[in-house]
Short mmCIF file of C-alpha atoms in Angstrom, two decimals:
data_model
loop_
_atom_site.label_atom_id
_atom_site.label_comp_id
_atom_site.label_asym_id
_atom_site.label_seq_id
_atom_site.Cartn_x
_atom_site.Cartn_y
_atom_site.Cartn_z
CA MET V 1 -6.69 141.33 -78.03
CA ILE V 2 -7.00 141.24 -73.85
CA LYS V 3 -10.11 140.46 -73.63
CA GLU V 4 -9.92 138.40 -76.62
CA ASP V 5 -7.05 136.35 -74.47
CA LEU V 6 -9.66 135.92 -71.51
CA GLU V 7 -12.69 134.34 -73.20
CA ALA V 8 -9.61 131.53 -74.62
CA ILE V 9 -8.71 130.98 -70.69
CA ARG V 10 -12.71 131.26 -69.57
CA ALA V 11 -13.19 128.55 -72.97
CA LYS V 12 -9.81 126.33 -71.30
CA ALA V 13 -10.83 126.73 -68.29
CA ALA V 14 -14.68 125.93 -68.82
CA GLU V 15 -13.42 122.96 -70.93
CA LYS V 16 -10.31 120.97 -68.65
CA ILE V 17 -12.77 121.68 -65.81
CA ALA V 18 -15.01 119.38 -67.75
CA ALA V 19 -13.33 116.55 -68.40
CA ALA V 20 -11.19 116.52 -65.22
CA GLU V 21 -11.53 113.22 -63.43
CA GLY V 22 -11.28 113.93 -59.88
CA THR V 23 -9.88 116.32 -57.72
CA ASP V 24 -6.18 115.79 -58.28
CA SER V 25 -7.14 117.65 -61.66
CA LEU V 26 -8.54 119.88 -60.23
CA ASN V 27 -5.75 121.65 -58.42
CA ASP V 28 -3.82 120.31 -61.51
CA ILE V 29 -6.30 123.22 -63.67
CA ARG V 30 -5.88 125.40 -61.08
CA VAL V 31 -2.29 125.45 -61.18
CA ALA V 32 -2.42 126.36 -65.08
CA LEU V 33 -4.57 128.85 -65.00
CA LEU V 34 -4.62 130.84 -61.78
CA GLY V 35 -1.04 129.88 -60.43
CA LYS V 36 2.12 132.06 -59.68
CA LYS V 37 3.32 130.59 -63.13
CA GLY V 38 -0.61 130.34 -64.51
CA GLU V 39 -2.39 131.79 -68.25
CA LEU V 40 -3.85 134.62 -66.18
CA THR V 41 -0.98 135.05 -64.24
CA SER V 42 0.70 135.89 -67.27
CA LEU V 43 -1.66 138.05 -69.03
CA LEU V 44 -1.47 140.26 -65.68
CA LYS V 45 2.06 141.00 -67.08
CA SER V 46 0.60 142.56 -69.44
CA MET V 47 -1.22 145.20 -67.93
CA LYS V 48 1.06 147.61 -68.59
CA ASP V 49 0.61 148.23 -72.22
CA VAL V 50 -3.30 148.87 -71.55
CA ALA V 51 -3.93 152.63 -71.90
CA PRO V 52 -4.38 154.74 -68.74
CA GLU V 53 -8.30 155.30 -69.05
CA ASP V 54 -8.53 151.19 -69.99
CA ARG V 55 -7.45 149.59 -67.17
CA PRO V 56 -10.07 150.04 -64.37
CA ALA V 57 -12.35 148.60 -66.82
CA VAL V 58 -9.59 145.41 -68.38
CA GLY V 59 -8.73 144.72 -64.38
CA LYS V 60 -11.99 144.47 -63.76
CA MET V 61 -12.61 141.39 -66.74
CA VAL V 62 -9.17 140.08 -65.76
CA ASN V 63 -11.28 139.99 -61.70
CA GLU V 64 -14.89 137.97 -63.52
CA THR V 65 -12.23 135.74 -65.40
CA ARG V 66 -10.65 134.79 -62.32
CA GLU V 67 -13.74 134.54 -59.98
CA GLU V 68 -15.50 133.09 -62.70
CA ILE V 69 -12.92 130.33 -63.08
CA GLU V 70 -12.47 129.39 -59.31
CA LYS V 71 -16.29 129.34 -58.56
CA ARG V 72 -16.16 126.21 -61.66
CA LEU V 73 -13.06 124.70 -59.80
CA ALA V 74 -15.27 125.19 -56.34
CA GLU V 75 -18.52 123.47 -57.37
CA ALA V 76 -16.29 121.01 -59.56
CA LYS V 77 -14.18 120.04 -56.26
CA LYS V 78 -17.58 119.58 -54.65
CA THR V 79 -18.95 117.27 -57.01
CA PHE V 80 -15.96 114.92 -56.45
CA GLU V 81 -16.29 114.64 -52.91
CA GLU V 82 -19.66 113.84 -52.82
CA LYS V 83 -18.73 110.90 -55.48
CA GLU V 84 -15.84 110.58 -53.26
CA LEU V 85 -18.04 109.94 -50.21
CA GLU V 86 -20.60 108.32 -51.42
CA ALA V 87 -18.10 106.02 -53.26
CA ARG V 88 -16.38 105.06 -49.53
CA LEU V 89 -19.28 104.75 -47.86
CA SER V 90 -20.39 102.47 -49.67
CA ARG V 91 -17.47 100.22 -49.97
CA GLU V 92 -17.40 100.67 -46.00
CA LYS V 93 -20.97 100.05 -44.91
CA ILE V 94 -22.05 98.27 -41.87
CA ASP V 95 -24.25 95.47 -41.97
CA VAL V 96 -25.52 97.03 -38.15
CA THR V 97 -27.88 93.18 -37.84
CA LEU V 98 -23.81 91.50 -37.77
CA PRO V 99 -23.88 90.20 -34.22
CA ALA V 100 -20.98 93.22 -32.15
CA ALA V 101 -17.06 92.52 -31.10
CA ARG V 102 -17.36 90.91 -27.56
CA ASN V 103 -14.10 92.77 -25.96
CA ARG V 104 -12.41 90.20 -23.68
CA ILE V 105 -11.89 91.40 -20.14
CA GLY V 106 -10.27 90.14 -17.82
CA HIS V 107 -10.70 88.90 -14.12
CA PRO V 108 -8.97 88.31 -10.71
CA HIS V 109 -5.86 86.12 -10.82
CA PRO V 110 -6.58 82.91 -8.33
CA ASN V 111 -3.75 84.21 -6.17
CA THR V 112 -5.57 88.04 -5.19
CA LEU V 113 -9.20 85.73 -5.52
CA ALA V 114 -7.02 84.23 -2.45
CA LEU V 115 -6.00 87.39 -0.58
CA GLN V 116 -9.55 88.67 -0.96
CA GLU V 117 -10.76 86.33 0.80
CA ILE V 118 -8.81 86.10 3.61
CA GLU V 119 -8.33 89.90 3.92
CA LYS V 120 -12.84 89.72 4.17
CA ILE V 121 -12.34 86.61 6.70
CA PHE V 122 -9.74 89.34 9.22
CA THR V 123 -10.97 92.53 9.16
CA GLY V 124 -14.71 91.03 9.78
CA MET V 125 -12.21 89.79 12.49
CA GLY V 126 -10.75 93.87 13.28
CA TYR V 127 -7.87 93.28 11.84
CA GLU V 128 -6.19 96.31 9.76
CA VAL V 129 -4.95 95.40 6.86
CA VAL V 130 -0.86 96.91 6.26
CA ASP V 131 1.69 96.98 3.74
CA GLY V 132 5.79 97.43 4.22
CA PRO V 133 9.09 97.78 1.57
CA GLU V 134 10.08 95.16 -0.21
CA VAL V 135 13.01 95.64 -0.50
CA GLU V 136 14.10 95.74 3.50
CA ARG V 137 16.38 95.71 5.68
CA ASP V 138 19.06 93.17 7.49
CA TYR V 139 17.96 93.89 10.83
CA TYR V 140 13.51 93.94 9.87
CA ASN V 141 13.84 91.28 8.26
CA PHE V 142 16.71 88.76 10.62
CA GLU V 143 18.00 90.32 13.44
CA ALA V 144 14.77 92.30 15.11
CA LEU V 145 13.19 88.48 14.36
CA ASN V 146 14.96 87.23 16.96
CA ILE V 147 17.89 85.98 14.44
CA PRO V 148 20.76 87.05 14.50
CA ALA V 149 24.26 87.06 11.93
CA ASN V 150 25.09 83.08 11.98
CA HIS V 151 21.69 81.83 12.81
CA PRO V 152 20.12 78.60 11.41
CA ALA V 153 17.58 80.25 10.40
CA LYS V 154 19.12 82.66 8.41
CA ASP V 155 20.22 79.28 5.61
CA GLU V 156 16.77 78.39 5.77
CA GLN V 157 15.20 81.49 4.50
CA ASP V 158 18.32 82.67 1.82
CA THR V 159 17.54 85.45 -0.01
CA PHE V 160 19.14 87.28 -2.79
CA TYR V 161 21.18 90.75 -1.22
CA ILE V 162 21.79 94.22 -2.55
CA ASN V 163 24.94 94.86 0.35
CA LYS V 164 25.69 93.45 3.92
CA ASP V 165 22.37 95.57 5.56
CA ILE V 166 19.75 95.71 2.64
CA LEU V 167 17.94 92.38 0.87
CA LEU V 168 14.80 91.22 -0.69
CA ARG V 169 12.42 90.08 2.30
CA THR V 170 11.58 86.79 2.41
CA GLN V 171 8.74 87.61 5.16
CA THR V 172 6.51 90.34 5.70
CA SER V 173 7.27 90.43 9.37
CA GLY V 174 8.90 93.22 8.85
CA VAL V 175 5.50 94.81 8.36
CA GLN V 176 5.39 93.24 12.09
CA VAL V 177 8.79 95.25 13.65
CA ARG V 178 7.36 98.40 11.97
CA GLN V 179 3.70 98.14 13.52
CA MET V 180 5.59 97.67 16.79
CA GLU V 181 8.19 100.23 17.31
CA ARG V 182 5.48 102.68 16.18
CA GLY V 183 3.42 102.23 19.73
CA LYS V 184 0.90 103.06 19.09
CA LEU V 185 -0.86 100.01 20.66
CA PRO V 186 -3.95 97.72 20.70
CA ILE V 187 -1.95 95.60 17.47
CA ARG V 188 -4.38 93.49 15.17
CA ILE V 189 -2.58 93.41 10.94
CA ILE V 190 -2.47 91.38 8.67
CA ALA V 191 0.03 92.00 6.33
CA PRO V 192 0.78 91.00 3.07
CA GLY V 193 2.76 90.85 0.76
CA ARG V 194 5.70 89.63 -2.24
CA VAL V 195 8.88 88.04 -0.92
CA TYR V 196 11.81 86.19 -2.35
CA ARG V 197 13.95 83.35 -0.72
CA ALA V 198 16.67 81.51 -3.36
CA ASP V 199 14.66 78.67 -4.05
CA GLU V 200 14.44 76.38 -7.13
CA VAL V 201 11.33 76.52 -8.99
CA ASP V 202 8.67 73.14 -8.76
CA ALA V 203 5.76 72.57 -8.84
CA THR V 204 5.45 73.38 -5.49
CA HIS V 205 8.38 76.02 -4.43
CA SER V 206 9.48 79.60 -6.42
CA PRO V 207 11.60 81.96 -5.78
CA VAL V 208 9.09 84.19 -5.33
CA PHE V 209 5.92 84.23 -3.90
CA HIS V 210 3.57 85.59 -1.93
CA GLN V 211 2.29 85.72 1.96
CA VAL V 212 0.10 87.02 4.81
CA GLU V 213 1.41 87.12 8.48
CA GLY V 214 -0.96 88.58 11.31
CA MET V 215 -0.30 89.94 14.43
CA VAL V 216 -1.99 90.56 17.50
CA ILE V 217 -0.10 92.98 20.80
CA ASP V 218 -2.13 93.58 23.27
CA LYS V 219 -2.97 92.87 27.67
CA GLY V 220 -3.70 89.74 28.49
CA ILE V 221 -3.35 87.92 24.92
CA ARG V 222 -3.33 84.20 25.37
CA PHE V 223 -2.21 80.64 23.43
CA SER V 224 -6.05 80.08 23.55
CA ASP V 225 -6.75 83.26 21.50
CA LEU V 226 -4.47 82.04 18.93
CA LYS V 227 -6.25 78.78 18.32
CA GLY V 228 -9.38 81.11 18.65
CA THR V 229 -8.42 83.15 15.89
CA LEU V 230 -7.08 80.85 13.35
CA GLU V 231 -10.52 78.02 14.01
CA GLU V 232 -12.57 80.84 13.10
CA PHE V 233 -10.64 81.96 10.47
CA ALA V 234 -10.40 78.18 8.64
CA LYS V 235 -14.02 77.18 8.69
CA GLN V 236 -14.58 80.12 6.93
CA LEU V 237 -11.88 80.06 4.05
CA PHE V 238 -12.89 75.90 4.39
CA GLY V 239 -15.47 75.04 5.39
CA ALA V 240 -17.56 75.55 8.58
CA ASP V 241 -17.00 71.06 9.09
CA THR V 242 -13.33 72.17 9.54
CA ARG V 243 -11.05 71.35 11.68
CA VAL V 244 -8.47 72.32 13.47
CA LYS V 245 -4.92 70.54 14.70
CA PHE V 246 -1.97 72.13 16.29
CA ARG V 247 1.96 70.24 16.20
CA PRO V 248 4.51 72.10 18.29
CA HIS V 249 7.05 73.92 16.12
CA HIS V 250 9.93 75.74 16.26
CA PHE V 251 10.41 79.96 15.17
CA PRO V 252 13.24 81.84 16.33
CA PHE V 253 10.28 84.53 16.54
CA THR V 254 7.48 83.28 18.54
CA GLU V 255 7.47 81.22 22.36
CA PRO V 256 5.45 78.59 22.53
CA SER V 257 5.01 78.18 18.46
CA ALA V 258 3.56 75.67 16.89
CA GLU V 259 2.17 74.05 12.99
CA MET V 260 -1.37 74.33 11.63
CA ASP V 261 -2.86 71.67 10.01
CA VAL V 262 -6.76 71.41 8.75
CA SER V 263 -9.14 68.53 8.67
CA CYS V 264 -9.04 67.69 4.78
CA PHE V 265 -12.15 69.76 3.03
CA LYS V 266 -12.27 66.98 -0.08
CA CYS V 267 -12.55 63.49 2.34
CA GLY V 268 -13.48 64.80 5.09
CA GLY V 269 -10.17 63.28 6.97
CA LYS V 270 -10.13 59.61 6.57
CA GLY V 271 -7.98 60.39 4.31
CA CYS V 272 -7.73 60.44 0.33
CA ARG V 273 -5.32 61.27 -3.07
CA PHE V 274 -5.52 65.61 -2.21
CA CYS V 275 -4.24 64.86 1.45
CA LYS V 276 -2.13 61.66 0.91
CA GLY V 277 -3.91 59.57 3.11
CA GLU V 278 -3.58 61.70 5.95
CA GLY V 279 -6.55 63.42 6.58
CA TRP V 280 -4.77 66.85 7.16
CA ILE V 281 -3.51 69.51 5.28
CA GLU V 282 -0.80 71.40 6.73
CA ILE V 283 -1.19 75.49 5.96
CA LEU V 284 -0.37 77.39 8.02
CA GLY V 285 2.96 78.52 11.26
CA CYS V 286 1.94 80.20 14.57
CA GLY V 287 2.56 80.70 18.17
CA MET V 288 2.63 83.03 21.15
CA MET V 289 5.64 86.33 20.31
CA HIS V 290 8.61 85.65 21.93
CA PRO V 291 9.20 88.61 24.98
CA LYS V 292 12.57 89.67 23.64
CA VAL V 293 10.80 90.40 20.24
CA LEU V 294 8.48 92.17 21.81
CA ARG V 295 11.34 94.04 23.93
CA MET V 296 13.48 95.05 20.98
CA SER V 297 10.80 96.65 19.11
CA GLY V 298 9.66 98.54 21.50
CA VAL V 299 7.02 96.45 23.29
CA ASP V 300 6.65 96.10 27.87
CA PRO V 301 6.76 92.08 27.46
CA ASP V 302 5.27 92.09 31.36
CA GLU V 303 2.91 94.51 30.44
CA TYR V 304 1.14 93.15 26.73
CA THR V 305 1.18 89.75 24.82
CA GLY V 306 0.99 88.53 22.03
CA PHE V 307 -0.29 85.78 18.72
CA ALA V 308 1.85 86.76 15.28
CA PHE V 309 0.77 83.38 12.40
CA GLY V 310 2.19 83.39 8.41
CA VAL V 311 0.16 81.28 5.24
CA GLY V 312 1.85 81.18 2.27
CA LEU V 313 -0.78 82.94 -0.40
CA GLU V 314 -0.25 80.61 -3.24
CA ARG V 315 -0.13 78.07 -0.71
CA ILE V 316 -4.47 78.44 0.34
CA ALA V 317 -5.09 79.06 -3.63
CA LEU V 318 -4.09 76.12 -4.11
CA LEU V 319 -5.88 74.19 -2.13
CA LYS V 320 -8.50 76.45 -2.35
CA TYR V 321 -9.59 75.66 -6.65
CA GLU V 322 -7.68 72.15 -5.77
CA ILE V 323 -4.23 73.57 -8.20
CA ASP V 324 -1.83 70.50 -7.51
CA ASP V 325 1.55 72.66 -9.61
CA MET V 326 2.21 76.28 -8.60
CA ARG V 327 3.97 77.59 -11.72
CA LEU V 328 0.67 77.15 -13.00
CA LEU V 329 -0.27 80.61 -11.19
CA TYR V 330 2.72 82.33 -13.67
CA GLU V 331 2.79 80.88 -16.73
CA ASN V 332 -0.34 83.11 -17.52
CA ASP V 333 -1.71 80.50 -19.97
CA THR V 334 -4.86 82.15 -20.37
CA ARG V 335 -6.73 78.68 -21.09
CA PHE V 336 -6.03 78.15 -17.20
CA LEU V 337 -6.64 81.68 -15.44
CA ASP V 338 -10.00 81.91 -17.76
CA GLN V 339 -11.50 78.50 -14.84
CA PHE V 340 -11.27 81.10 -12.52
#
C-alpha cells in the first residue's frame, strides 16, 4: 500500500514540476509534497502501521522518493534561473559603443584661485602662511591693535558679538598678534581667512568676506622694505608693467599708514571704465607697525620694527577676473562658476 502511495507521489511530483511556470511554483510544490504538512510527510506518519521487519525497506523507499523529488526540483530550479538570467541580460544589455556618461568634475572657486596665487607669491618671498580662530576675543581683534573701547574704529568695523568679550573677527590681524606673542622672531607671515562685519549686501560689500593680511617683524625694517615688497607683489599679480602709488592714510595699528593703488592693468593708467577714468585702482592698506602694538605683544620697539598690510581677497578676485558684482562669488550659479 505504501509502495503504491509513493509511486503516486512520484508521478504527481513529476507532473507538477513539469507544469511549473517559475521558481515560485516550484517552492509551492516543495511545500505541498515535502513540507511539514506535505503528502510525503503525512505518509511517514503511517510507518507505525508497518511491520517492524519491513520498516527498513519502506524507509529506504521513502528516502529514495524524497531524494528523487528534491533532485527534480533542483534541476527545474536551475533551468528556471538560467532562463531568468538570460532574459535579464537581454533586457539589461549594454551597448558598449555608446559614449560613456561624463562625470562633472569640480574646480577651484575664483576666491581660491586668487588666494593660491597670492600665497604662491609670498611663500616665494619666504613668508609663512598661518591661520587663527574666526571666533575671536575682543582683545586680539581690537585692544591689542591699539583700538581701545569706544574708539571710532570700532564703529567702522561693527561686527557680531557672542558676548562682550567674544566676537566674530573683523580682520585677521589677531593672527599677527598671536604670532608676536609667541616671541619667535623674526616673523614673516601672511594670514588669510574669513572675516565678519555687519555690512549690507551689495555689489561691493558682504557681511562675510575674506582677507589676506601680512606682517614682517625684524631688526632694521623700514618703509622702503614695505614699498619694495608690495611693489613686487603687485607686479607678480597684475603684470610686470604695473606701477604702484602710496597715499597717506590712518590705521590705529600702523604709523605711518598708507593705502596702495596700482596702475590700471586694462588701460595702463590712461583712464577707462574699469578704473573709472582715474588710471589707478586701490587694492590694499599698509603701514609700519605701531610701537604700542609691538610693545603690547611683547616685542621691543627699540630693537625691532616691522610692517603690516591687508588686502581683501574678494577685491583681488573681482579685479583679476573682471567681475563687477561681488554677489556672483557666493550665489553658486554654475553658469557663472564654470567660466573659471
